[in-house]
Amino acid sequence: MDVLRMKQSTETRLLGLAMVFVWGVSSVCCFGQNLDSEFTFLLPAGRSECFYQTALKNGTMEVEYQVIAGAGMDVDFTILSPKGVRVITESRRSDGIHMVEPTEEGDYEICFDNSFSRFSEKMVFFEIIVEGQGGDVGGVEEWQGLEEPDGSLLEYKLEDIRESMESLHKRLERSRQMQTVLRAFEARDRNLLEDNLWRVSFWSCASVLVMLCVAFTQVYTVRRLFDDKRRVYT
């Protein structure tokens, strides 16, 4: 009798572990299907570039952009809804963060315009974070049928594991997004430092050349003052 109970307990535990394993594999697949995107591109002078992002109905879409290189460090920014309505419009900005909530189902148009600049091209970084109504880690339908068997000896329920995985996934995604934004800030600061270094070096060399020319002119002028070319007869 004890052997039979131990066998049933072992089978129940193995069944529970198998269910958790299947859920873990499905969660990994769900993690891979991510609508978030980031991109860095070169915006030529006098041109505009548009990108399209698919959004879900009644979700949220967050767009963050930065101009990390180029004279003036500014662009015109526009977001158009799937119906062609201007949702957000900005002029001559170097960075910005915008949240579209709730979103419409369809493709949003995100445009960067550098037509006001005739000679200077811009390096632009932007990131799009899209969240649907159902969340990031699957929906409720994916959990139907994954009920905890009777008499299971698992320490946590599947619902608790699901909530923990969702919280962990959201925090990891936010950490990744923050690291990406910090890298963009670092790239912009590095470009500014390199540009300032070139300017400082150029004007320092120009100042040294001017000082040398002034010194040579002063020495030459003083020597001409004491240079007496009149002949003396004895």
Short mmCIF file of C-alpha atoms in Angstrom, two decimals:
data_model
loop_
_atom_site.label_atom_id
_atom_site.label_comp_id
_atom_site.label_asym_id
_atom_site.label_seq_id
_atom_site.Cartn_x
_atom_site.Cartn_y
_atom_site.Cartn_z
CA MET A 1 0.00 0.00 0.00
CA ASP A 2 2.82 2.39 0.90
CA VAL A 3 4.61 1.50 -2.30
CA LEU A 4 1.47 2.31 -4.30
CA ARG A 5 1.12 5.70 -2.58
CA MET A 6 4.78 6.52 -3.20
CA LYS A 7 4.33 5.57 -6.84
CA GLN A 8 1.25 7.81 -7.19
CA SER A 9 3.05 10.66 -5.45
CA THR A 10 6.04 10.29 -7.77
CA GLU A 11 3.79 10.25 -10.84
CA THR A 12 1.97 13.35 -9.62
CA ARG A 13 5.24 15.17 -9.04
CA LEU A 14 6.57 14.19 -12.46
CA LEU A 15 3.32 15.34 -14.04
CA GLY A 16 3.58 18.69 -12.29
CA LEU A 17 7.21 19.13 -13.33
CA ALA A 18 6.30 18.25 -16.91
CA MET A 19 3.55 20.88 -16.90
CA VAL A 20 5.96 23.50 -15.55
CA PHE A 21 8.50 22.53 -18.23
CA VAL A 22 5.91 22.88 -21.00
CA TRP A 23 4.87 26.27 -19.59
CA GLY A 24 8.50 27.39 -19.45
CA VAL A 25 9.06 26.50 -23.11
CA SER A 26 5.89 28.34 -24.13
CA SER A 27 6.96 31.36 -22.06
CA VAL A 28 10.33 31.48 -23.81
CA CYS A 29 8.52 31.47 -27.14
CA CYS A 30 6.30 34.29 -25.93
CA PHE A 31 9.33 36.27 -24.78
CA GLY A 32 10.80 35.98 -28.28
CA GLN A 33 7.75 37.56 -29.89
CA ASN A 34 8.55 41.11 -28.90
CA LEU A 35 7.16 44.15 -30.70
CA ASP A 36 9.76 46.51 -29.23
CA SER A 37 12.36 47.89 -31.64
CA GLU A 38 15.26 50.32 -31.70
CA PHE A 39 17.16 51.85 -34.56
CA THR A 40 19.95 54.32 -35.30
CA PHE A 41 20.08 55.93 -38.74
CA LEU A 42 21.64 58.82 -40.64
CA LEU A 43 19.17 61.51 -41.70
CA PRO A 44 20.54 63.42 -44.73
CA ALA A 45 20.28 67.19 -45.06
CA GLY A 46 17.02 68.39 -46.59
CA ARG A 47 15.39 64.95 -46.28
CA SER A 48 12.80 63.22 -44.12
CA GLU A 49 12.53 59.57 -43.10
CA CYS A 50 9.43 57.69 -41.92
CA PHE A 51 9.08 54.36 -40.12
CA TYR A 52 6.02 52.22 -39.49
CA GLN A 53 5.13 50.35 -36.32
CA THR A 54 2.20 47.97 -35.89
CA ALA A 55 0.19 48.51 -32.70
CA LEU A 56 -2.61 46.58 -31.02
CA LYS A 57 -6.01 47.97 -30.11
CA ASN A 58 -6.31 49.59 -26.66
CA GLY A 59 -2.61 49.12 -25.99
CA THR A 60 0.22 51.56 -25.39
CA MET A 61 3.09 52.72 -27.56
CA GLU A 62 6.05 54.66 -26.17
CA VAL A 63 8.47 56.39 -28.55
CA GLU A 64 11.76 57.91 -27.43
CA TYR A 65 14.23 59.60 -29.77
CA GLN A 66 17.55 61.44 -29.54
CA VAL A 67 19.71 63.29 -32.03
CA ILE A 68 23.18 61.99 -31.19
CA ALA A 69 25.25 63.74 -33.89
CA GLY A 70 25.03 66.61 -36.34
CA ALA A 71 25.09 70.40 -36.32
CA GLY A 72 22.31 71.88 -34.23
CA MET A 73 21.35 68.45 -32.82
CA ASP A 74 17.68 68.95 -33.74
CA VAL A 75 14.97 67.47 -36.00
CA ASP A 76 11.24 67.77 -36.59
CA PHE A 77 9.25 64.84 -35.18
CA THR A 78 5.76 63.60 -36.10
CA ILE A 79 3.56 60.59 -35.24
CA LEU A 80 0.58 59.78 -37.47
CA SER A 81 -2.19 57.38 -36.48
CA PRO A 82 -3.33 54.54 -38.80
CA LYS A 83 -6.11 56.90 -39.96
CA GLY A 84 -3.61 59.61 -40.90
CA VAL A 85 -4.32 61.90 -37.93
CA ARG A 86 -1.37 63.78 -36.44
CA VAL A 87 -1.03 62.48 -32.89
CA ILE A 88 2.21 64.24 -31.92
CA THR A 89 4.14 67.04 -33.66
CA GLU A 90 7.40 68.65 -32.51
CA SER A 91 9.70 71.14 -34.21
CA ARG A 92 13.47 71.54 -33.88
CA ARG A 93 13.92 69.23 -30.89
CA SER A 94 17.02 67.25 -29.90
CA ASP A 95 15.18 64.55 -27.91
CA GLY A 96 11.76 63.56 -26.66
CA ILE A 97 9.65 60.85 -25.03
CA HIS A 98 6.00 60.35 -26.03
CA MET A 99 3.30 57.90 -24.98
CA VAL A 100 0.35 57.06 -27.23
CA GLU A 101 -2.47 55.59 -25.16
CA PRO A 102 -4.79 53.95 -26.03
CA THR A 103 -3.55 52.89 -29.44
CA GLU A 104 -5.58 52.03 -32.51
CA GLU A 105 -5.13 48.78 -34.35
CA GLY A 106 -2.94 49.33 -37.39
CA ASP A 107 0.35 50.85 -38.50
CA TYR A 108 1.54 54.09 -36.93
CA GLU A 109 3.80 56.35 -39.01
CA ILE A 110 6.81 57.86 -37.19
CA CYS A 111 8.61 60.57 -39.18
CA PHE A 112 11.82 62.54 -38.67
CA ASP A 113 12.29 65.65 -40.81
CA ASN A 114 15.58 67.43 -41.52
CA SER A 115 14.39 69.51 -44.47
CA PHE A 116 15.13 72.78 -42.66
CA SER A 117 18.87 71.96 -42.73
CA ARG A 118 20.54 72.40 -46.12
CA PHE A 119 24.05 71.16 -45.34
CA SER A 120 24.12 69.24 -42.04
CA GLU A 121 23.07 65.60 -41.74
CA LYS A 122 21.88 64.19 -38.40
CA MET A 123 22.44 60.89 -36.62
CA VAL A 124 19.18 59.89 -34.92
CA PHE A 125 18.45 57.11 -32.42
CA PHE A 126 14.91 56.09 -31.53
CA GLU A 127 13.23 53.29 -29.59
CA ILE A 128 9.64 52.03 -29.76
CA ILE A 129 8.02 50.11 -26.90
CA VAL A 130 4.66 48.52 -27.72
CA GLU A 131 2.47 46.80 -25.13
CA GLY A 132 -0.82 45.11 -25.89
CA GLN A 133 -3.88 44.71 -23.77
CA GLY A 134 -3.08 41.09 -23.02
CA GLY A 135 0.32 41.71 -21.49
CA ASP A 136 3.79 40.56 -22.42
CA VAL A 137 3.86 36.96 -21.21
CA GLY A 138 1.07 35.28 -23.12
CA GLY A 139 -2.64 35.50 -22.47
CA VAL A 140 -5.14 33.74 -20.30
CA GLU A 141 -5.94 31.25 -23.05
CA GLU A 142 -2.38 29.92 -22.91
CA TRP A 143 -2.92 28.92 -19.28
CA GLN A 144 -6.19 27.09 -19.80
CA GLY A 145 -5.73 23.41 -19.13
CA LEU A 146 -2.56 23.92 -17.09
CA GLU A 147 -4.34 23.29 -13.83
CA GLU A 148 -2.43 22.06 -10.87
CA PRO A 149 -3.13 18.34 -10.31
CA ASP A 150 -4.80 17.22 -7.09
CA GLY A 151 -2.36 16.32 -4.36
CA SER A 152 0.58 18.05 -6.03
CA LEU A 153 3.65 18.58 -3.85
CA LEU A 154 4.91 21.56 -5.85
CA GLU A 155 5.91 24.47 -3.64
CA TYR A 156 4.36 27.16 -5.85
CA LYS A 157 1.22 27.20 -7.90
CA LEU A 158 1.33 27.85 -11.61
CA GLU A 159 -0.40 31.18 -11.11
CA ASP A 160 2.30 32.31 -8.71
CA ILE A 161 4.99 31.23 -11.16
CA ARG A 162 3.21 33.09 -13.95
CA GLU A 163 3.03 36.30 -11.95
CA SER A 164 6.69 36.01 -10.94
CA MET A 165 7.76 35.40 -14.54
CA GLU A 166 5.71 38.36 -15.78
CA SER A 167 7.22 40.65 -13.16
CA LEU A 168 10.74 39.42 -13.93
CA HIS A 169 10.22 39.79 -17.67
CA LYS A 170 8.93 43.36 -17.35
CA ARG A 171 11.83 44.36 -15.12
CA LEU A 172 14.39 42.82 -17.46
CA GLU A 173 12.79 44.57 -20.43
CA ARG A 174 12.83 47.90 -18.60
CA SER A 175 16.50 47.35 -17.66
CA ARG A 176 17.37 46.58 -21.28
CA GLN A 177 15.53 49.68 -22.46
CA MET A 178 17.28 51.88 -19.91
CA GLN A 179 20.67 50.49 -20.94
CA THR A 180 19.87 51.23 -24.58
CA VAL A 181 18.88 54.81 -23.74
CA LEU A 182 22.03 55.28 -21.65
CA ARG A 183 24.14 54.03 -24.57
CA ALA A 184 22.45 56.60 -26.80
CA PHE A 185 23.19 59.35 -24.26
CA GLU A 186 26.80 58.17 -24.09
CA ALA A 187 27.10 58.23 -27.89
CA ARG A 188 25.70 61.77 -28.06
CA ASP A 189 28.02 62.99 -25.30
CA ARG A 190 31.00 61.34 -26.99
CA ASN A 191 30.17 63.02 -30.30
CA LEU A 192 29.86 66.38 -28.56
CA LEU A 193 33.20 65.87 -26.81
CA GLU A 194 34.92 64.90 -30.06
CA ASP A 195 33.42 67.92 -31.82
CA ASN A 196 34.48 70.23 -29.00
CA LEU A 197 37.95 68.68 -28.98
CA TRP A 198 38.33 69.43 -32.69
CA ARG A 199 37.19 73.02 -32.18
CA VAL A 200 39.49 73.57 -29.20
CA SER A 201 42.44 72.06 -31.07
CA PHE A 202 41.75 74.13 -34.19
CA TRP A 203 41.43 77.45 -32.38
CA SER A 204 44.40 76.66 -30.15
CA CYS A 205 46.58 76.10 -33.20
CA ALA A 206 45.19 79.26 -34.79
CA SER A 207 45.94 81.24 -31.62
CA VAL A 208 49.50 79.90 -31.50
CA LEU A 209 50.07 80.87 -35.12
CA VAL A 210 48.70 84.38 -34.50
CA MET A 211 50.93 84.78 -31.43
CA LEU A 212 53.99 83.66 -33.41
CA CYS A 213 53.16 86.10 -36.20
CA VAL A 214 52.68 88.96 -33.71
CA ALA A 215 55.94 88.11 -31.95
CA PHE A 216 57.85 87.99 -35.22
CA THR A 217 56.32 91.30 -36.29
CA GLN A 218 57.25 92.97 -32.99
CA VAL A 219 60.83 91.71 -33.13
CA TYR A 220 61.17 92.84 -36.72
CA THR A 221 59.70 96.28 -35.92
CA VAL A 222 61.98 96.83 -32.91
CA ARG A 223 65.05 95.84 -34.91
CA ARG A 224 64.07 98.25 -37.65
CA LEU A 225 63.87 101.06 -35.08
CA PHE A 226 67.47 100.53 -34.01
CA ASP A 227 68.82 99.78 -37.45
CA ASP A 228 70.67 102.98 -38.51
CA LYS A 229 71.78 102.76 -42.09
CA ARG A 230 73.15 106.31 -42.32
CA ARG A 231 76.81 106.55 -43.24
CA VAL A 232 79.23 108.15 -40.79
CA TYR A 233 82.30 109.95 -42.28
CA THR A 234 85.47 110.27 -40.25
#
